[in-house]
């Protein structure tokens, strides 16, 4: 019995691989995508979601357009990481299809039902808005960090862009699993992995070109990592193959100040009572995860 998921994303190189992993995972049924401004503007993240689906002939998966800016803060994008298109690297044709007419929040609210898991891999603006209309059983989000951030020393990008939205999600009482940088920086695909992907078919070759581009930023900023962390695919793998993750109960609070804007203060060491609905990932079987990604990307041919 597959797990139905909705994926709220800001494609973005790693979001694109997360979408492909979700489509290629028999454990999951991808009900639809919603887009949010983040790695690039909403127009570009939406076009990219459509391009990725069409790359593998899945233009049937509906895409609904969400928020073009955070709840209260100014919009910030990450063109320095993902390029002007948000998916720089491979030459992907412009989308042929269109998003659905329905706005993302209504689209999500209509599809939230018992057993449906909402996976969020961008800023949490759409998810925060959704909570006024529907409550998912579970949210698995890529964001935050127990330790060092990436957009600032204190904060990870998705949370930093819209900390008010993230604070609302963590305070909602919903079962939230946080996949932060501490675990995604263990899930790195290095040059050998990229070459393996390049050799497993047409889609693997596109993913390799995505990682060629994505790797430029990471080699500069993180010379200690051998390649690019697959942040968003780890969130999808957490639903499809939870046994690959070391998940712990925790309590997560979001800093809304200025100097540490968007920092996730994660108490997983039992300093206080853990929130019964917060879970944080501490570790991953990185080799098994990399094998999973290669096998499933290869399955597209
Ligand atoms: O900090 C990494 C996260 O921010 C990833 O989801 C990436 O796609 C960007 O959205
Ligand atoms: Ca993302």
Coordinates of C-alpha atoms and ligand atoms in Angstrom, one line a residue:
X1 CA 0.0 0.0 0.0
X2 CA 1.7 3.2 -1.1
X3 CA 1.8 6.4 1.0
X4 CA 0.0 9.3 -0.7
X5 CA 2.1 12.5 -0.6
X6 CA 1.8 16.1 -1.6
X7 CA 5.1 17.9 -2.3
X8 CA 5.4 21.7 -1.7
X9 CA 8.6 22.8 -3.4
X10 CA 10.8 25.5 -4.9
X11 CA 12.7 23.8 -7.7
X12 CA 15.7 24.3 -7.4
X13 CA 18.2 21.5 -8.3
X14 CA 17.7 19.4 -5.2
X15 CA 13.9 19.8 -5.4
X16 CA 14.0 18.6 -8.9
X17 CA 15.8 15.4 -7.8
X18 CA 13.3 15.0 -5.0
X19 CA 10.4 15.2 -7.4
X20 CA 12.0 12.5 -9.6
X21 CA 12.7 10.3 -6.5
X22 CA 9.1 10.6 -5.4
X23 CA 7.9 9.6 -8.9
X24 CA 10.2 6.6 -9.0
X25 CA 9.4 5.3 -5.5
X26 CA 6.8 2.6 -5.4
X27 CA 6.3 3.3 -1.7
X28 CA 4.8 6.7 -2.6
X29 CA 1.9 8.0 -4.6
X30 CA 2.6 11.7 -5.6
X31 CA -0.8 13.4 -5.6
X32 CA 0.5 16.7 -6.8
X33 CA 3.0 19.5 -6.5
X34 CA 2.6 23.0 -5.2
X35 CA 5.2 25.7 -5.8
X36 CA 6.6 28.5 -3.6
X37 CA 9.1 31.3 -4.2
X38 CA 12.4 30.3 -2.7
X39 CA 15.4 29.2 -4.8
X40 CA 14.0 31.4 -7.5
X41 CA 10.9 33.5 -8.1
X42 CA 7.5 31.8 -8.1
X43 CA 7.2 32.0 -11.9
X44 CA 10.5 30.2 -12.3
X45 CA 10.0 27.6 -9.6
X46 CA 6.6 26.8 -11.1
X47 CA 8.0 26.5 -14.7
X48 CA 10.7 24.3 -13.3
X49 CA 8.3 22.0 -11.6
X50 CA 6.4 21.5 -14.9
X51 CA 9.7 21.0 -16.8
X52 CA 10.9 18.2 -14.4
X53 CA 7.5 16.4 -14.6
X54 CA 7.6 16.7 -18.4
X55 CA 11.2 15.4 -18.5
X56 CA 9.9 12.0 -17.4
X57 CA 6.5 12.1 -19.2
X58 CA 4.5 12.9 -16.0
X59 CA 2.7 16.0 -17.1
X60 CA -0.4 14.3 -15.6
X61 CA 0.8 15.2 -12.1
X62 CA -1.0 18.5 -11.2
X63 CA 1.0 21.6 -10.2
X64 CA -0.7 24.4 -8.2
X65 CA 0.9 27.8 -7.8
X66 CA 1.5 29.1 -4.3
X67 CA 3.0 32.1 -2.5
X68 CA 5.3 34.5 -4.4
X69 CA 6.7 36.0 -1.2
X70 CA 7.0 35.2 2.6
X71 CA 4.2 36.0 5.1
X72 CA 5.8 39.3 6.3
X73 CA 9.4 39.5 5.1
X74 CA 10.8 40.6 1.8
X75 CA 11.3 37.9 -0.8
X76 CA 14.8 36.5 -1.0
X77 CA 16.0 34.0 -3.7
X78 CA 19.1 31.9 -4.2
X79 CA 20.2 32.6 -7.7
X80 CA 23.8 32.3 -6.6
X81 CA 23.1 28.6 -5.9
X82 CA 20.6 27.6 -8.5
X83 CA 21.3 30.1 -11.3
X84 CA 19.1 32.5 -13.2
X85 CA 16.5 29.9 -14.3
X86 CA 16.6 28.1 -10.9
X87 CA 17.6 24.9 -12.8
X88 CA 20.8 26.0 -14.5
X89 CA 22.9 23.3 -16.1
X90 CA 20.9 21.0 -18.3
X91 CA 19.2 22.3 -21.4
X92 CA 15.6 21.5 -20.4
X93 CA 12.9 22.8 -22.8
X94 CA 10.4 25.4 -21.5
X95 CA 7.3 23.7 -20.1
X96 CA 4.5 22.8 -22.6
X97 CA 1.9 22.4 -19.9
X98 CA 0.3 24.9 -17.4
X99 CA -0.3 24.8 -13.7
X100 CA -3.9 24.1 -12.6
X101 CA -6.1 27.2 -12.0
X102 CA -6.6 26.4 -8.4
X103 CA -4.3 28.2 -5.9
X104 CA -1.9 26.0 -4.0
X105 CA -3.6 26.3 -0.6
X106 CA -7.0 25.3 -1.9
X107 CA -5.3 22.5 -4.0
X108 CA -3.6 21.2 -0.9
X109 CA -6.6 21.6 1.4
X110 CA -8.8 19.6 -1.0
X111 CA -6.3 16.7 -1.0
X112 CA -5.3 16.6 2.7
X113 CA -6.9 13.5 4.1
X114 CA -6.1 10.8 6.7
X115 CA -2.8 9.1 5.7
X116 CA -1.7 11.8 3.3
X117 CA 1.8 13.2 4.1
X118 CA 2.8 16.7 3.2
X119 CA 6.4 17.0 2.2
X120 CA 7.8 20.5 2.1
X121 CA 11.1 21.3 0.5
X122 CA 11.0 25.1 0.2
X123 CA 10.1 28.0 2.4
X124 CA 7.0 27.2 4.5
X125 CA 4.8 30.0 3.4
X126 CA 2.2 27.8 1.6
X127 CA 2.2 25.3 4.5
X128 CA 1.5 28.1 7.0
X129 CA -1.4 29.4 4.9
X130 CA -2.7 25.8 4.6
X131 CA -3.0 25.5 8.4
X132 CA -5.9 28.0 8.3
X133 CA -7.8 25.5 6.1
X134 CA -6.6 21.9 6.8
X135 CA -4.3 20.0 9.1
X136 CA -2.1 17.2 7.5
X137 CA -1.6 14.1 9.6
X138 CA 2.2 14.6 9.1
X139 CA 4.6 17.1 7.6
X140 CA 8.1 16.1 6.6
X141 CA 10.1 19.2 5.9
X142 CA 13.6 19.9 4.7
X143 CA 14.7 22.8 6.7
X144 CA 16.6 24.0 9.7
X145 CA 19.7 22.8 11.4
X146 CA 20.7 21.7 14.9
X147 CA 24.1 23.2 14.2
X148 CA 25.4 25.6 11.6
X149 CA 23.1 27.2 9.1
X150 CA 23.8 27.8 5.4
X151 CA 22.1 31.1 4.5
X152 CA 23.6 32.6 7.6
X153 CA 25.8 31.0 10.3
X154 CA 22.6 30.7 12.4
X155 CA 19.9 29.7 9.9
X156 CA 19.1 27.3 7.0
X157 CA 17.7 28.9 3.8
X158 CA 14.1 27.5 3.8
X159 CA 13.5 28.6 7.4
X160 CA 15.5 31.9 7.0
X161 CA 13.4 33.0 4.1
X162 CA 10.1 32.8 6.0
X163 CA 10.7 32.3 9.7
X164 CA 7.2 33.4 10.7
X165 CA 5.8 30.6 8.5
X166 CA 8.1 28.0 10.0
X167 CA 7.3 29.1 13.5
X168 CA 3.6 28.7 12.8
X169 CA 4.2 25.2 11.4
X170 CA 6.3 24.0 14.4
X171 CA 3.7 25.5 16.8
X172 CA 0.8 23.8 15.1
X173 CA 0.7 20.6 17.1
X174 CA 1.0 18.6 13.9
X175 CA 3.4 15.7 13.7
X176 CA 6.4 17.5 12.1
X177 CA 9.6 15.7 11.0
X178 CA 12.5 18.1 10.5
X179 CA 15.2 17.1 8.0
X180 CA 17.9 19.6 8.7
X181 CA 21.4 20.3 7.4
X182 CA 23.0 18.1 10.0
X183 CA 21.6 15.0 8.2
X184 CA 21.5 16.4 4.6
X185 CA 25.2 17.3 4.7
X186 CA 25.8 13.5 5.3
X187 CA 23.8 12.8 2.1
X188 CA 26.3 14.1 -0.4
X189 CA 26.8 12.9 -3.9
X190 CA 30.4 13.4 -5.0
X191 CA 32.1 13.2 -8.3
X192 CA 31.9 9.4 -8.5
X193 CA 28.2 9.4 -7.8
X194 CA 27.6 12.1 -10.4
X195 CA 29.5 10.0 -13.0
X196 CA 27.5 6.9 -12.0
X197 CA 24.3 8.9 -12.6
X198 CA 25.6 10.2 -15.9
X199 CA 25.8 6.6 -17.1
X200 CA 22.4 5.3 -16.1
X201 CA 20.3 6.8 -18.9
X202 CA 18.7 9.9 -20.3
X203 CA 17.3 11.1 -17.0
X204 CA 20.4 10.2 -15.1
X205 CA 22.4 12.3 -17.5
X206 CA 20.1 15.3 -16.8
X207 CA 20.5 14.8 -13.1
X208 CA 24.2 14.6 -13.5
X209 CA 24.2 17.9 -15.3
X210 CA 22.0 19.4 -12.5
X211 CA 24.7 18.2 -10.0
X212 CA 27.5 19.5 -12.2
X213 CA 26.1 23.0 -11.8
X214 CA 24.9 22.6 -8.2
X215 CA 28.4 21.3 -7.3
X216 CA 30.1 24.5 -8.3
X217 CA 28.5 26.4 -5.4
X218 CA 29.1 23.6 -2.9
X219 CA 32.8 23.1 -3.9
X220 CA 33.4 26.8 -3.3
X221 CA 31.4 27.2 -0.1
X222 CA 31.9 23.7 1.4
X223 CA 35.3 22.4 0.2
X224 CA 35.2 19.9 3.0
X225 CA 32.2 18.2 1.4
X226 CA 32.9 16.0 -1.6
X227 CA 30.1 17.3 -3.8
X228 CA 26.5 18.4 -3.2
X229 CA 24.2 17.6 -0.4
X230 CA 20.9 16.2 -1.7
X231 CA 18.8 18.1 0.8
X232 CA 15.3 17.7 -0.6
X233 CA 15.6 14.1 -1.7
X234 CA 16.4 13.1 1.9
X235 CA 12.9 14.5 2.9
X236 CA 11.3 12.2 0.3
X237 CA 13.4 9.2 1.3
X238 CA 12.3 9.8 4.9
X239 CA 8.7 8.9 3.9
X240 CA 9.6 6.2 1.4
X241 CA 12.4 4.5 3.4
X242 CA 12.3 5.7 7.0
X243 CA 14.7 2.9 8.1
X244 CA 17.5 4.8 6.4
X245 CA 17.2 7.7 8.9
X246 CA 18.0 8.1 12.5
X247 CA 15.0 10.0 13.8
X248 CA 14.7 11.3 17.4
X249 CA 12.0 13.1 19.4
X250 CA 12.8 16.8 19.9
X251 CA 11.5 20.2 20.6
X252 CA 12.0 22.8 17.8
X253 CA 11.6 26.5 18.2
X254 CA 12.3 29.1 15.5
X255 CA 14.2 32.4 16.2
X256 CA 12.3 35.4 14.9
X257 CA 14.9 37.9 15.9
X258 CA 17.3 39.6 13.5
X259 CA 20.8 38.4 14.2
X260 CA 19.7 34.8 14.4
X261 CA 16.6 35.1 12.2
X262 CA 15.4 31.7 11.2
X263 CA 17.6 29.7 13.5
X264 CA 15.9 26.4 14.6
X265 CA 16.7 25.8 18.2
X266 CA 16.5 22.0 18.5
X267 CA 16.4 20.3 21.9
X268 CA 16.9 16.6 21.2
X269 CA 19.0 15.9 24.3
X270 CA 16.1 16.0 26.8
X271 CA 16.9 19.4 28.4
X272 CA 13.2 19.9 28.5
X273 CA 10.2 17.7 27.6
X274 CA 10.3 17.0 23.8
X275 CA 7.3 18.1 21.9
X276 CA 5.4 14.9 21.3
X277 CA 5.0 15.9 17.7
X278 CA 8.5 17.1 16.7
X279 CA 11.0 14.7 15.3
X280 CA 14.4 15.6 14.0
X281 CA 16.8 13.5 11.8
X282 CA 20.3 13.1 13.3
X283 CA 21.8 10.6 10.8
X284 CA 21.3 8.7 7.6
X285 CA 22.7 5.5 6.0
X286 CA 24.4 7.7 3.3
X287 CA 25.6 4.8 1.1
X288 CA 22.2 3.2 1.1
X289 CA 20.6 6.5 0.3
X290 CA 23.0 7.2 -2.6
X291 CA 22.3 3.7 -4.0
X292 CA 18.5 4.4 -3.7
X293 CA 18.8 7.6 -5.6
X294 CA 20.9 6.1 -8.4
X295 CA 18.7 3.0 -8.7
X296 CA 15.5 5.1 -8.9
X297 CA 16.8 7.7 -11.3
X298 CA 18.1 4.8 -13.4
X299 CA 14.5 3.3 -13.5
X300 CA 13.4 6.2 -15.8
X301 CA 15.8 5.0 -18.5
Ligands
LIG1 O1 18.9 24.9 2.5 C1 18.6 24.0 1.5 C2 17.2 24.1 1.1 O2 17.0 25.4 0.6 C3 16.8 23.2 0.0 O3 15.5 22.9 0.0 C4 17.1 24.0 -1.3 O4 16.4 23.5 -2.4 C5 16.6 25.3 -0.8 O5 15.2 25.4 -1.0
LIG2 CA1 14.1 23.3 -1.9

